[in-house]
XYZ file of C-alpha atoms in Angstrom:
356
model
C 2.396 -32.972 -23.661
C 3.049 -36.619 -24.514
C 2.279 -39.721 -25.845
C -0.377 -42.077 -24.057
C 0.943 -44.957 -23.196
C -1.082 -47.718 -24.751
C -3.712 -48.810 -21.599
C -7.223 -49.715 -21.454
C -9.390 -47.233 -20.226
C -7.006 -44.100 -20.054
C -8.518 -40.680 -19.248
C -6.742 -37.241 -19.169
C -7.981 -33.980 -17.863
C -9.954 -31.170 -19.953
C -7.036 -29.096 -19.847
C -5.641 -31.287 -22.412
C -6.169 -31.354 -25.821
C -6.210 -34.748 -27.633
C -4.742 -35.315 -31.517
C -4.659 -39.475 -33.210
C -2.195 -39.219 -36.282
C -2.766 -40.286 -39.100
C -0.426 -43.160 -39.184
C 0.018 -43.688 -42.761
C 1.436 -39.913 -42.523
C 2.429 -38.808 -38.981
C 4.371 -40.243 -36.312
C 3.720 -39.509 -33.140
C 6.897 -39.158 -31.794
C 8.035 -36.675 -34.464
C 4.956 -34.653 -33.816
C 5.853 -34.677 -30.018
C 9.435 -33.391 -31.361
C 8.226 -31.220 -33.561
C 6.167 -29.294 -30.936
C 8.828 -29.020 -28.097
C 11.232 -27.182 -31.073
C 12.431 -23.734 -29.888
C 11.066 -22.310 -33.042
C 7.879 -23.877 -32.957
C 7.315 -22.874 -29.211
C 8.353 -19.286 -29.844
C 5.486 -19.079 -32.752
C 3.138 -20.241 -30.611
C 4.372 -17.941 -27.910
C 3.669 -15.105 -30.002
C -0.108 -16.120 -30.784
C -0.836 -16.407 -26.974
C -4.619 -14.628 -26.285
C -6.206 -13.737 -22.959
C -5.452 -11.660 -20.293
C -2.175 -11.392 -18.357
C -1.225 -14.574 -16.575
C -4.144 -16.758 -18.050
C -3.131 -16.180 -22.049
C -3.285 -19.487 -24.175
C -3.083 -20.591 -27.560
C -6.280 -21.059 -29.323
C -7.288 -24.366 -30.171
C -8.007 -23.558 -34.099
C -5.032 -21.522 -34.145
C -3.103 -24.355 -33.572
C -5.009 -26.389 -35.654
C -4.183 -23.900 -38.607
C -0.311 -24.069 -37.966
C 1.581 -25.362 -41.351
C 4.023 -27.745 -40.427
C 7.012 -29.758 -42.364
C 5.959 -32.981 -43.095
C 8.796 -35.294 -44.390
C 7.810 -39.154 -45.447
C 7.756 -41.858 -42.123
C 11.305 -42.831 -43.041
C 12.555 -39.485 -42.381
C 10.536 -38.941 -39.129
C 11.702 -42.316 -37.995
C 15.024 -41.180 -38.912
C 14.805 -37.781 -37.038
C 12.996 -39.384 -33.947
C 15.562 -42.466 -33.718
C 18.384 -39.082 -33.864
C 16.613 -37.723 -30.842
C 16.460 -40.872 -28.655
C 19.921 -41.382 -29.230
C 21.152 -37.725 -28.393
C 18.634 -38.610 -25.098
C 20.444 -42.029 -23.893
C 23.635 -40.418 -24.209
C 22.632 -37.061 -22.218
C 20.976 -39.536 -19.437
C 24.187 -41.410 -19.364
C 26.233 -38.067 -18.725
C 23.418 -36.894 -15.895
C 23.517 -40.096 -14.410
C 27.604 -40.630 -14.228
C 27.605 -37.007 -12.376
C 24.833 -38.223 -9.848
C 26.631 -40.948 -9.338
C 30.091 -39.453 -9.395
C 28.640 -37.095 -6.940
C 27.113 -39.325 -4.376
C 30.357 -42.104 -4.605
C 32.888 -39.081 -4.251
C 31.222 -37.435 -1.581
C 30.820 -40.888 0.411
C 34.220 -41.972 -0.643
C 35.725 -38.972 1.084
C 34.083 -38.913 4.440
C 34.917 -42.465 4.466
C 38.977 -41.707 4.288
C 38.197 -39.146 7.024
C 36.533 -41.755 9.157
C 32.747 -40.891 8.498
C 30.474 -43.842 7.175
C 27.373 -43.342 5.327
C 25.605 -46.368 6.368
C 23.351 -48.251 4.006
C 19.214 -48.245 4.513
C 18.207 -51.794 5.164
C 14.769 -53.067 5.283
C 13.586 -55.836 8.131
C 12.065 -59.230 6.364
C 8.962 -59.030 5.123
C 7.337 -60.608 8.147
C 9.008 -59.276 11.370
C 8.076 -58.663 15.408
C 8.262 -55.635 17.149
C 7.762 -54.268 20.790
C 5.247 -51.764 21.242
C 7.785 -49.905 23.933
C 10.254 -49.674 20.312
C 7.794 -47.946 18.211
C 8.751 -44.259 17.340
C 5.467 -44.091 14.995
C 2.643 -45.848 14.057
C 2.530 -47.601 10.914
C 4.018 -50.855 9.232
C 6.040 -48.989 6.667
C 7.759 -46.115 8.932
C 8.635 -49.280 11.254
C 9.975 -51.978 8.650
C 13.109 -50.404 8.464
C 16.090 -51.739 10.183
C 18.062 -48.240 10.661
C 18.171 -45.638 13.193
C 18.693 -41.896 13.183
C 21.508 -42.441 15.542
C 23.082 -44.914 13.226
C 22.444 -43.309 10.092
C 26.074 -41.254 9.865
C 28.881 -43.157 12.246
C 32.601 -42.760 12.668
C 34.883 -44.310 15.478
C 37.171 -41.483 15.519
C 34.757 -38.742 16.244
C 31.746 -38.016 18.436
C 28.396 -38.057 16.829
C 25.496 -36.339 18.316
C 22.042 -35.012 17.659
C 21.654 -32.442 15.179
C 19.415 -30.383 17.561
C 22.908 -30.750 19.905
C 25.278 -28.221 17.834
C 22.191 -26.909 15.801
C 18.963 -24.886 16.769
C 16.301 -25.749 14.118
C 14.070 -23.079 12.818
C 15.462 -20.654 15.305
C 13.817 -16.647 15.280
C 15.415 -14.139 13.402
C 16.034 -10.983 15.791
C 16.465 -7.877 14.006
C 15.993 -4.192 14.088
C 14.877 -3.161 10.526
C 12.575 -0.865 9.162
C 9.641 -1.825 6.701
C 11.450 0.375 4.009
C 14.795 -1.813 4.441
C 15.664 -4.550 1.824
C 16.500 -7.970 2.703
C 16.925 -11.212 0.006
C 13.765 -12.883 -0.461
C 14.738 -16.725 -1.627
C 11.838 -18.481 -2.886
C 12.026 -22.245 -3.506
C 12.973 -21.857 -7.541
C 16.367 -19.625 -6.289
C 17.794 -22.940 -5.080
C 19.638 -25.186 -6.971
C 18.619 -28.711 -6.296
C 22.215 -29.617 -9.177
C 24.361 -27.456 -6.858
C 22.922 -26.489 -3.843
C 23.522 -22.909 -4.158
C 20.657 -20.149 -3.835
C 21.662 -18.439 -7.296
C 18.654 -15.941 -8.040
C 17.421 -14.252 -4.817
C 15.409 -11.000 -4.725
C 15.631 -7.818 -3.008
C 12.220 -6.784 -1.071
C 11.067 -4.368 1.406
C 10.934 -5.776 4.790
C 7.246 -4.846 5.076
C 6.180 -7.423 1.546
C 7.712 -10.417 3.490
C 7.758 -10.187 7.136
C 4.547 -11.994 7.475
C 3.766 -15.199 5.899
C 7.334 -16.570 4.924
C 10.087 -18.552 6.787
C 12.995 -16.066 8.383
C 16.515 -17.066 8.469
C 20.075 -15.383 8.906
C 23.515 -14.942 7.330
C 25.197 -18.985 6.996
C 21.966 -20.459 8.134
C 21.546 -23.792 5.949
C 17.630 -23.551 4.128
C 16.782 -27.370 3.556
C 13.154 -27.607 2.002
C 10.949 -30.259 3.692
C 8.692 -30.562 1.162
C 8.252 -33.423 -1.454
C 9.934 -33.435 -4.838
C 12.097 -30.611 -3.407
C 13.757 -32.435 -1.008
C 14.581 -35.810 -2.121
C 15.701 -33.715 -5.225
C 18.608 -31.935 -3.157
C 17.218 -27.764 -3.080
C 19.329 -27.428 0.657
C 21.847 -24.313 0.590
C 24.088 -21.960 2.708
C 22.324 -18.170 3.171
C 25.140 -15.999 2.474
C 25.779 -12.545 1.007
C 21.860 -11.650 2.631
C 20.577 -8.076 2.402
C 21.405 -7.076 5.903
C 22.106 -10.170 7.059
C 18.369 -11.506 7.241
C 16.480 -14.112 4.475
C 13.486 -14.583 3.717
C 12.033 -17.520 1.734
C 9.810 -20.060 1.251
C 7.553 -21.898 3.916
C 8.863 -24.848 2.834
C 12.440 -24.568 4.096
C 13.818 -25.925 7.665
C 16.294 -23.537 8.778
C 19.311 -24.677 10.711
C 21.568 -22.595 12.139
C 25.114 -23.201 13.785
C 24.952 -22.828 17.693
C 27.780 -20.294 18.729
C 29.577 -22.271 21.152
C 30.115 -25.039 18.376
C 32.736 -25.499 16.128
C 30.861 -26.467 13.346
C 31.155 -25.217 9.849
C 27.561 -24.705 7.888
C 28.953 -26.000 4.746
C 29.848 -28.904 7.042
C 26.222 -29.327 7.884
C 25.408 -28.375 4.569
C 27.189 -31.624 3.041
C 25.666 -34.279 5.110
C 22.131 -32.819 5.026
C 22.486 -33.238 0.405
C 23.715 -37.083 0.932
C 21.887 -38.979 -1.252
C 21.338 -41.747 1.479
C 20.083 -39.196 4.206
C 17.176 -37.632 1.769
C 16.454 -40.820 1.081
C 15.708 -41.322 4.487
C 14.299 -38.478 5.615
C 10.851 -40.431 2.933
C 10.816 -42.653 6.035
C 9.314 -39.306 8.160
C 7.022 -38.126 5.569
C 3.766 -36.662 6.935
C 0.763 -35.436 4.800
C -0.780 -36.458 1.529
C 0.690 -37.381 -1.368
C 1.906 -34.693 -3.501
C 2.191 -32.165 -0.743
C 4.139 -34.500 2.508
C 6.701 -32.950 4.390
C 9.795 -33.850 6.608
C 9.073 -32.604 9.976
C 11.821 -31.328 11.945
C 11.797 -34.388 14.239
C 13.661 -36.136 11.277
C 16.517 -32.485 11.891
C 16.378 -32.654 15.495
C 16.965 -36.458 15.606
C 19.893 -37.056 12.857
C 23.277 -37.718 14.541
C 25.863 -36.256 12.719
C 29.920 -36.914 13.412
C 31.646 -34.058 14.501
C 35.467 -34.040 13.417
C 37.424 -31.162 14.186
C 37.502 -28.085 12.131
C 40.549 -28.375 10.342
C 39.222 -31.758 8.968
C 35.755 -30.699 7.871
C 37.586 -27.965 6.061
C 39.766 -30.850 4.503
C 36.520 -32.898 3.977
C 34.912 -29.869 2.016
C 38.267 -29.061 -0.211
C 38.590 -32.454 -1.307
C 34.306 -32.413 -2.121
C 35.065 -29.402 -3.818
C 37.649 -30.569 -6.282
C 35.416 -33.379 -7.317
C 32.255 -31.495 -8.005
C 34.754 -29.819 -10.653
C 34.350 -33.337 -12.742
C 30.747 -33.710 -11.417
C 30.386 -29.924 -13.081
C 32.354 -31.083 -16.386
C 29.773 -33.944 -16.745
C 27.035 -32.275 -16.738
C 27.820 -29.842 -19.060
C 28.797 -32.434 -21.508
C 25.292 -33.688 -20.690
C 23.965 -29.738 -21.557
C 26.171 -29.699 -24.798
C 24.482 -33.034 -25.950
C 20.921 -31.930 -25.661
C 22.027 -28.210 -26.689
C 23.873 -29.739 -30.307
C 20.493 -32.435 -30.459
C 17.967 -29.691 -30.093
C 19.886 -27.685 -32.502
C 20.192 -30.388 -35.015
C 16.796 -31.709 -34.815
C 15.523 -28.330 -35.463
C 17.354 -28.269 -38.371
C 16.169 -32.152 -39.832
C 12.706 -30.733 -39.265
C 12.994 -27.377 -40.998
C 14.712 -29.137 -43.795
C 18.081 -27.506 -43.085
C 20.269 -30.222 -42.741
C 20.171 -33.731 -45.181
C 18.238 -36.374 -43.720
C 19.127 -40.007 -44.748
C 16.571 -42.607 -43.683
C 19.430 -45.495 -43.122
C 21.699 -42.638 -41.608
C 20.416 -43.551 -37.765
Protein backbone atom coordinates (compact mmCIF):
# COMPACT_ATOMS: atom_id res chain seq x y z
CA UNK A 1 0.00 0.00 0.00
CA UNK A 2 0.96 3.67 -0.27
CA UNK A 3 0.51 6.98 -1.18
CA UNK A 4 0.78 8.08 -4.99
CA UNK A 5 3.13 10.33 -5.44
CA UNK A 6 1.60 13.35 -7.06
CA UNK A 7 2.44 12.71 -11.17
CA UNK A 8 0.56 13.22 -14.23
CA UNK A 9 -0.76 10.32 -15.72
CA UNK A 10 -0.08 7.61 -12.93
CA UNK A 11 -1.56 4.11 -13.37
CA UNK A 12 -1.43 1.14 -10.89
CA UNK A 13 -2.33 -2.43 -11.44
CA UNK A 14 -5.94 -4.09 -10.84
CA UNK A 15 -4.63 -5.79 -7.97
CA UNK A 16 -4.84 -2.59 -6.23
CA UNK A 17 -7.54 -1.00 -4.78
CA UNK A 18 -7.77 2.83 -4.96
CA UNK A 19 -9.35 5.21 -1.89
CA UNK A 20 -9.18 9.67 -2.31
CA UNK A 21 -9.81 11.01 1.35
CA UNK A 22 -11.82 13.21 2.11
CA UNK A 23 -9.47 15.95 2.96
CA UNK A 24 -11.51 18.08 5.09
CA UNK A 25 -11.61 14.71 7.32
CA UNK A 26 -8.84 12.18 6.50
CA UNK A 27 -5.28 12.36 6.02
CA UNK A 28 -3.72 10.22 4.02
CA UNK A 29 -0.84 9.50 5.81
CA UNK A 30 -2.74 8.59 9.00
CA UNK A 31 -4.91 6.30 6.98
CA UNK A 32 -1.67 4.64 5.56
CA UNK A 33 -0.70 4.35 9.47
CA UNK A 34 -3.69 3.35 10.50
CA UNK A 35 -3.79 0.31 8.14
CA UNK A 36 -0.18 -1.06 8.69
CA UNK A 37 -1.28 -1.18 12.79
CA UNK A 38 -0.75 -4.70 14.22
CA UNK A 39 -4.28 -4.61 15.41
CA UNK A 40 -5.79 -3.46 12.40
CA UNK A 41 -3.85 -6.10 10.24
CA UNK A 42 -4.74 -8.93 12.60
CA UNK A 43 -8.68 -7.97 12.09
CA UNK A 44 -8.34 -8.07 8.73
CA UNK A 45 -6.38 -11.26 8.96
CA UNK A 46 -9.18 -12.87 10.54
CA UNK A 47 -11.84 -11.86 7.76
CA UNK A 48 -9.57 -13.39 5.00
CA UNK A 49 -12.08 -15.53 2.34
CA UNK A 50 -11.06 -17.94 -0.40
CA UNK A 51 -9.36 -20.96 -0.59
CA UNK A 52 -5.98 -21.86 0.93
CA UNK A 53 -3.13 -19.79 -0.41
CA UNK A 54 -5.37 -17.37 -2.56
CA UNK A 55 -7.68 -15.99 0.61
CA UNK A 56 -8.23 -12.10 0.54
CA UNK A 57 -10.12 -9.56 2.19
CA UNK A 58 -13.26 -8.54 0.57
CA UNK A 59 -13.47 -5.29 -0.85
CA UNK A 60 -16.93 -4.26 1.04
CA UNK A 61 -15.68 -5.85 4.02
CA UNK A 62 -13.15 -3.47 4.21
CA UNK A 63 -15.20 -0.84 3.22
CA UNK A 64 -17.50 -1.65 6.33
CA UNK A 65 -14.50 -1.54 8.86
CA UNK A 66 -15.24 1.28 11.73
CA UNK A 67 -12.28 3.13 12.27
CA UNK A 68 -11.07 5.99 14.93
CA UNK A 69 -11.25 9.12 13.44
CA UNK A 70 -9.61 11.95 15.53
CA UNK A 71 -9.77 15.79 14.05
CA UNK A 72 -6.65 16.67 11.25
CA UNK A 73 -4.69 18.18 14.13
CA UNK A 74 -4.47 14.99 15.85
CA UNK A 75 -3.68 12.89 12.71
CA UNK A 76 -1.08 15.44 11.82
CA UNK A 77 0.07 15.07 15.24
CA UNK A 78 0.17 11.18 15.20
CA UNK A 79 1.66 11.08 11.57
CA UNK A 80 4.44 13.87 12.35
CA UNK A 81 5.10 11.12 15.73
CA UNK A 82 5.64 8.42 13.17
CA UNK A 83 8.05 10.20 10.78
CA UNK A 84 10.04 11.14 13.56
CA UNK A 85 10.28 7.60 15.28
CA UNK A 86 11.23 6.71 11.24
CA UNK A 87 14.31 9.31 10.79
CA UNK A 88 15.64 8.23 13.94
CA UNK A 89 15.34 4.28 13.22
CA UNK A 90 16.98 5.10 9.58
CA UNK A 91 19.69 6.94 11.35
CA UNK A 92 20.41 3.81 13.69
CA UNK A 93 20.20 1.30 10.39
CA UNK A 94 22.30 3.46 8.55
CA UNK A 95 25.23 4.12 11.38
CA UNK A 96 25.39 0.06 11.59
CA UNK A 97 25.75 -0.20 7.67
CA UNK A 98 28.11 2.10 7.83
CA UNK A 99 29.84 1.03 11.01
CA UNK A 100 29.88 -2.28 9.35
CA UNK A 101 31.38 -1.57 6.02
CA UNK A 102 34.18 1.21 7.67
CA UNK A 103 35.11 -1.47 10.43
CA UNK A 104 35.39 -4.26 8.24
CA UNK A 105 37.60 -2.13 5.66
CA UNK A 106 39.39 -0.47 8.46
CA UNK A 107 40.63 -3.82 9.68
CA UNK A 108 41.89 -5.51 6.59
CA UNK A 109 43.56 -2.32 6.01
CA UNK A 110 45.82 -2.65 9.46
CA UNK A 111 46.42 -6.22 8.22
CA UNK A 112 47.65 -4.99 4.89
CA UNK A 113 44.48 -5.70 2.67
CA UNK A 114 43.01 -2.63 0.66
CA UNK A 115 39.57 -2.43 -0.51
CA UNK A 116 40.10 -0.33 -3.46
CA UNK A 117 37.58 2.27 -4.51
CA UNK A 118 35.27 1.77 -7.94
CA UNK A 119 36.18 4.55 -10.27
CA UNK A 120 34.44 5.40 -13.39
CA UNK A 121 36.53 6.48 -16.80
CA UNK A 122 35.37 10.20 -18.14
CA UNK A 123 32.45 10.39 -19.75
CA UNK A 124 34.00 10.30 -23.19
CA UNK A 125 36.91 7.76 -23.25
CA UNK A 126 38.93 5.31 -25.98
CA UNK A 127 39.32 1.84 -25.76
CA UNK A 128 41.11 -1.07 -27.69
CA UNK A 129 39.02 -3.66 -29.00
CA UNK A 130 41.96 -6.38 -27.92
CA UNK A 131 40.95 -4.77 -23.97
CA UNK A 132 37.36 -5.50 -24.09
CA UNK A 133 36.22 -8.31 -21.63
CA UNK A 134 32.41 -7.60 -22.78
CA UNK A 135 30.49 -5.80 -25.01
CA UNK A 136 28.77 -2.81 -23.96
CA UNK A 137 29.57 0.94 -23.00
CA UNK A 138 28.50 0.59 -19.41
CA UNK A 139 30.30 -2.89 -18.38
CA UNK A 140 33.47 -1.08 -20.07
CA UNK A 141 33.36 2.59 -18.53
CA UNK A 142 34.76 1.48 -15.50
CA UNK A 143 38.30 2.07 -14.64
CA UNK A 144 38.81 -1.12 -12.21
CA UNK A 145 39.83 -4.58 -12.64
CA UNK A 146 39.00 -7.86 -10.96
CA UNK A 147 42.63 -8.27 -10.31
CA UNK A 148 42.80 -4.92 -8.67
CA UNK A 149 39.70 -4.95 -6.88
CA UNK A 150 41.24 -6.44 -3.29
CA UNK A 151 45.31 -5.65 -3.12
CA UNK A 152 47.88 -5.96 -0.38
CA UNK A 153 51.79 -5.72 -0.72
CA UNK A 154 52.42 -8.10 1.96
CA UNK A 155 50.51 -11.02 0.65
CA UNK A 156 49.87 -12.86 -2.60
CA UNK A 157 46.60 -12.30 -4.28
CA UNK A 158 45.23 -14.70 -6.73
CA UNK A 159 42.13 -15.80 -8.54
CA UNK A 160 39.35 -16.97 -6.59
CA UNK A 161 38.92 -20.03 -8.91
CA UNK A 162 42.93 -20.55 -7.67
CA UNK A 163 42.22 -21.69 -3.87
CA UNK A 164 38.40 -22.13 -4.65
CA UNK A 165 36.36 -24.57 -6.95
CA UNK A 166 33.07 -22.77 -7.81
CA UNK A 167 29.89 -24.69 -7.88
CA UNK A 168 31.76 -27.89 -7.37
CA UNK A 169 29.43 -31.54 -7.25
CA UNK A 170 28.37 -32.80 -4.14
CA UNK A 171 29.45 -36.65 -3.92
CA UNK A 172 27.52 -38.56 -1.55
CA UNK A 173 26.12 -41.90 -0.70
CA UNK A 174 22.59 -41.26 0.77
CA UNK A 175 19.44 -42.82 0.55
CA UNK A 176 16.13 -41.04 -0.65
CA UNK A 177 14.73 -41.64 2.96
CA UNK A 178 17.87 -39.68 4.52
CA UNK A 179 17.46 -36.00 5.70
CA UNK A 180 19.68 -33.31 4.69
CA UNK A 181 19.09 -29.17 5.40
CA UNK A 182 17.25 -27.68 2.68
CA UNK A 183 18.26 -23.68 2.76
CA UNK A 184 16.06 -21.74 0.65
CA UNK A 185 16.92 -18.10 -0.15
CA UNK A 186 14.60 -16.54 2.94
CA UNK A 187 16.96 -18.87 5.59
CA UNK A 188 19.76 -16.39 4.88
CA UNK A 189 20.33 -13.41 6.56
CA UNK A 190 21.25 -10.66 4.22
CA UNK A 191 21.84 -8.31 8.24
CA UNK A 192 24.17 -11.15 9.33
CA UNK A 193 25.04 -13.47 6.89
CA UNK A 194 24.09 -16.47 8.74
CA UNK A 195 21.61 -19.25 7.32
CA UNK A 196 19.31 -19.12 10.58
CA UNK A 197 16.07 -21.19 9.55
CA UNK A 198 16.99 -24.24 7.40
CA UNK A 199 14.74 -27.30 6.93
CA UNK A 200 15.09 -30.89 7.23
CA UNK A 201 13.92 -32.92 3.92
CA UNK A 202 14.15 -36.27 2.49
CA UNK A 203 16.86 -36.57 0.04
CA UNK A 204 14.40 -37.77 -2.61
CA UNK A 205 12.05 -33.94 -2.34
CA UNK A 206 15.33 -32.07 -3.27
CA UNK A 207 17.83 -33.94 -5.17
CA UNK A 208 16.56 -32.70 -8.41
CA UNK A 209 15.96 -29.19 -9.23
CA UNK A 210 18.00 -27.29 -6.44
CA UNK A 211 21.70 -26.21 -6.05
CA UNK A 212 23.91 -28.95 -3.87
CA UNK A 213 26.55 -27.88 -1.58
CA UNK A 214 28.63 -29.34 1.47
CA UNK A 215 29.61 -28.79 5.10
CA UNK A 216 31.73 -24.94 5.19
CA UNK A 217 30.90 -24.36 1.61
CA UNK A 218 30.14 -20.43 1.36
CA UNK A 219 26.27 -20.07 -0.54
CA UNK A 220 26.52 -16.47 -2.16
CA UNK A 221 23.17 -15.79 -4.15
CA UNK A 222 23.75 -14.35 -7.66
CA UNK A 223 20.62 -13.07 -8.09
CA UNK A 224 19.41 -9.37 -7.95
CA UNK A 225 18.14 -7.70 -4.81
CA UNK A 226 19.65 -10.72 -2.99
CA UNK A 227 22.96 -10.09 -3.67
CA UNK A 228 23.77 -6.53 -3.58
CA UNK A 229 21.67 -6.90 -0.30
CA UNK A 230 24.44 -9.24 1.38
CA UNK A 231 22.29 -13.06 1.70
CA UNK A 232 26.15 -14.93 1.36
CA UNK A 233 26.76 -17.50 4.37
CA UNK A 234 28.95 -20.41 5.71
CA UNK A 235 26.95 -24.10 5.40
CA UNK A 236 27.60 -25.52 8.66
CA UNK A 237 25.91 -27.88 11.13
CA UNK A 238 24.24 -29.67 7.56
CA UNK A 239 22.14 -32.81 7.92
CA UNK A 240 24.80 -35.25 6.96
CA UNK A 241 27.02 -32.99 5.80
CA UNK A 242 25.16 -32.13 2.40
CA UNK A 243 22.82 -28.67 1.61
CA UNK A 244 20.51 -28.10 -0.42
CA UNK A 245 19.11 -24.69 -1.43
CA UNK A 246 18.13 -22.36 -3.71
CA UNK A 247 19.11 -22.09 -7.53
CA UNK A 248 20.12 -18.89 -6.94
CA UNK A 249 23.22 -19.49 -4.82
CA UNK A 250 27.02 -19.82 -6.20
CA UNK A 251 28.65 -22.29 -4.12
CA UNK A 252 32.30 -21.97 -3.27
CA UNK A 253 34.10 -24.32 -1.63
CA UNK A 254 37.72 -24.30 -0.05
CA UNK A 255 40.23 -26.43 -2.20
CA UNK A 256 41.98 -28.97 0.24
CA UNK A 257 45.45 -28.21 -0.40
CA UNK A 258 44.73 -24.45 0.60
CA UNK A 259 44.99 -22.84 3.68
CA UNK A 260 42.14 -20.83 3.46
CA UNK A 261 39.50 -20.33 6.04
CA UNK A 262 35.66 -20.12 4.56
CA UNK A 263 34.77 -17.44 6.91
CA UNK A 264 37.85 -15.86 5.34
CA UNK A 265 36.23 -16.10 1.97
CA UNK A 266 33.10 -15.48 3.50
CA UNK A 267 34.20 -11.79 4.60
CA UNK A 268 35.49 -10.48 1.39
CA UNK A 269 32.69 -11.96 -0.76
CA UNK A 270 29.83 -9.46 1.92
CA UNK A 271 32.19 -6.21 1.26
CA UNK A 272 30.08 -3.65 0.43
CA UNK A 273 32.49 -2.47 -2.44
CA UNK A 274 32.79 -6.06 -4.03
CA UNK A 275 28.73 -6.53 -4.37
CA UNK A 276 28.77 -3.43 -5.62
CA UNK A 277 30.83 -4.59 -8.24
CA UNK A 278 29.82 -7.72 -8.97
CA UNK A 279 26.33 -4.99 -10.78
CA UNK A 280 29.17 -4.43 -13.27
CA UNK A 281 28.63 -8.47 -14.45
CA UNK A 282 24.98 -8.48 -14.36
CA UNK A 283 23.38 -10.62 -17.10
CA UNK A 284 19.57 -10.93 -17.79
CA UNK A 285 16.61 -8.62 -17.51
CA UNK A 286 15.82 -6.39 -15.10
CA UNK A 287 14.28 -7.72 -12.09
CA UNK A 288 15.60 -11.20 -12.53
CA UNK A 289 19.85 -10.49 -13.64
CA UNK A 290 22.34 -12.56 -12.20
CA UNK A 291 26.16 -12.57 -11.37
CA UNK A 292 27.65 -15.26 -13.36
CA UNK A 293 30.40 -17.12 -11.92
CA UNK A 294 32.94 -15.45 -14.24
CA UNK A 295 32.62 -12.43 -11.78
CA UNK A 296 33.76 -15.76 -8.71
CA UNK A 297 36.23 -17.27 -10.86
CA UNK A 298 37.87 -13.91 -11.77
CA UNK A 299 38.03 -11.93 -8.22
CA UNK A 300 41.60 -11.89 -6.80
CA UNK A 301 41.54 -12.19 -3.33
CA UNK A 302 44.84 -11.66 -0.85
CA UNK A 303 45.82 -14.58 0.84
CA UNK A 304 47.53 -13.85 4.35
CA UNK A 305 48.43 -16.63 6.40
CA UNK A 306 46.09 -18.41 8.64
CA UNK A 307 46.89 -17.14 11.84
CA UNK A 308 46.13 -13.60 10.44
CA UNK A 309 42.80 -14.26 8.77
CA UNK A 310 41.87 -15.74 12.09
CA UNK A 311 43.09 -12.33 13.63
CA UNK A 312 41.27 -10.48 10.75
CA UNK A 313 37.92 -12.37 11.64
CA UNK A 314 38.27 -11.86 15.70
CA UNK A 315 38.78 -8.32 15.40
CA UNK A 316 35.43 -8.27 12.60
CA UNK A 317 33.80 -10.11 15.14
CA UNK A 318 34.11 -7.78 18.07
CA UNK A 319 32.83 -4.96 15.98
CA UNK A 320 29.72 -6.53 14.60
CA UNK A 321 28.96 -6.64 18.53
CA UNK A 322 28.34 -2.59 18.18
CA UNK A 323 27.06 -3.10 14.58
CA UNK A 324 24.48 -5.72 16.51
CA UNK A 325 23.81 -3.06 19.44
CA UNK A 326 22.79 -0.52 16.70
CA UNK A 327 20.50 -2.18 15.18
CA UNK A 328 18.63 -3.23 17.88
CA UNK A 329 18.36 0.25 19.10
CA UNK A 330 17.06 0.76 15.55
CA UNK A 331 14.37 -2.43 16.36
CA UNK A 332 13.52 -0.84 19.84
CA UNK A 333 12.67 2.53 18.06
CA UNK A 334 10.23 1.19 15.56
CA UNK A 335 9.06 -1.57 18.24
CA UNK A 336 8.21 1.56 21.12
CA UNK A 337 6.76 3.80 17.71
CA UNK A 338 4.53 1.04 16.52
CA UNK A 339 3.47 0.49 19.99
CA UNK A 340 2.75 4.05 20.70
CA UNK A 341 1.11 4.91 17.55
CA UNK A 342 -1.21 2.13 18.09
CA UNK A 343 -2.08 3.52 21.11
CA UNK A 344 -2.65 7.56 19.69
CA UNK A 345 -4.93 5.81 17.22
CA UNK A 346 -7.00 3.65 19.54
CA UNK A 347 -7.30 6.60 21.79
CA UNK A 348 -5.14 5.04 24.52
CA UNK A 349 -2.64 7.44 25.08
CA UNK A 350 -3.31 11.66 25.15
CA UNK A 351 -2.71 13.21 21.98
CA UNK A 352 -1.72 16.96 21.99
CA UNK A 353 -1.81 18.62 18.57
CA UNK A 354 1.32 21.11 19.45
CA UNK A 355 2.95 18.03 21.32
CA UNK A 356 5.09 17.00 17.91
Amino acid sequence: MGIVPDWPNVVVTGHFAIYEADALLLAPEYFIRLIQTNFFKAYLWRNKVGAEGRKEVKLDFFESIAIPLPSLQIQRAIVDRWERAAKEELAAIQGASDLEAEMIEHILEEAGIVVHPLRKKPNAFAIINRDLHRWGVEFNRWAWSLDGLLSSTKYPTVPLSAVTSINPTVDHELTDDDLVTFVPMSAVSDTTGQIESSELRPLREVKSGYTRFAESDVIWAKITPCMQNGKCAVARNLKNGVGYGSTEFHVVRIREDVNLLPDYVWLLLRLERVRYAAQRYFTGSAGQQRVPAEFLEELHVPLPPVDVQNEILTRVQIGYAEVARLRTVADQIRAAANAEIEAMILGTLQVRANEF
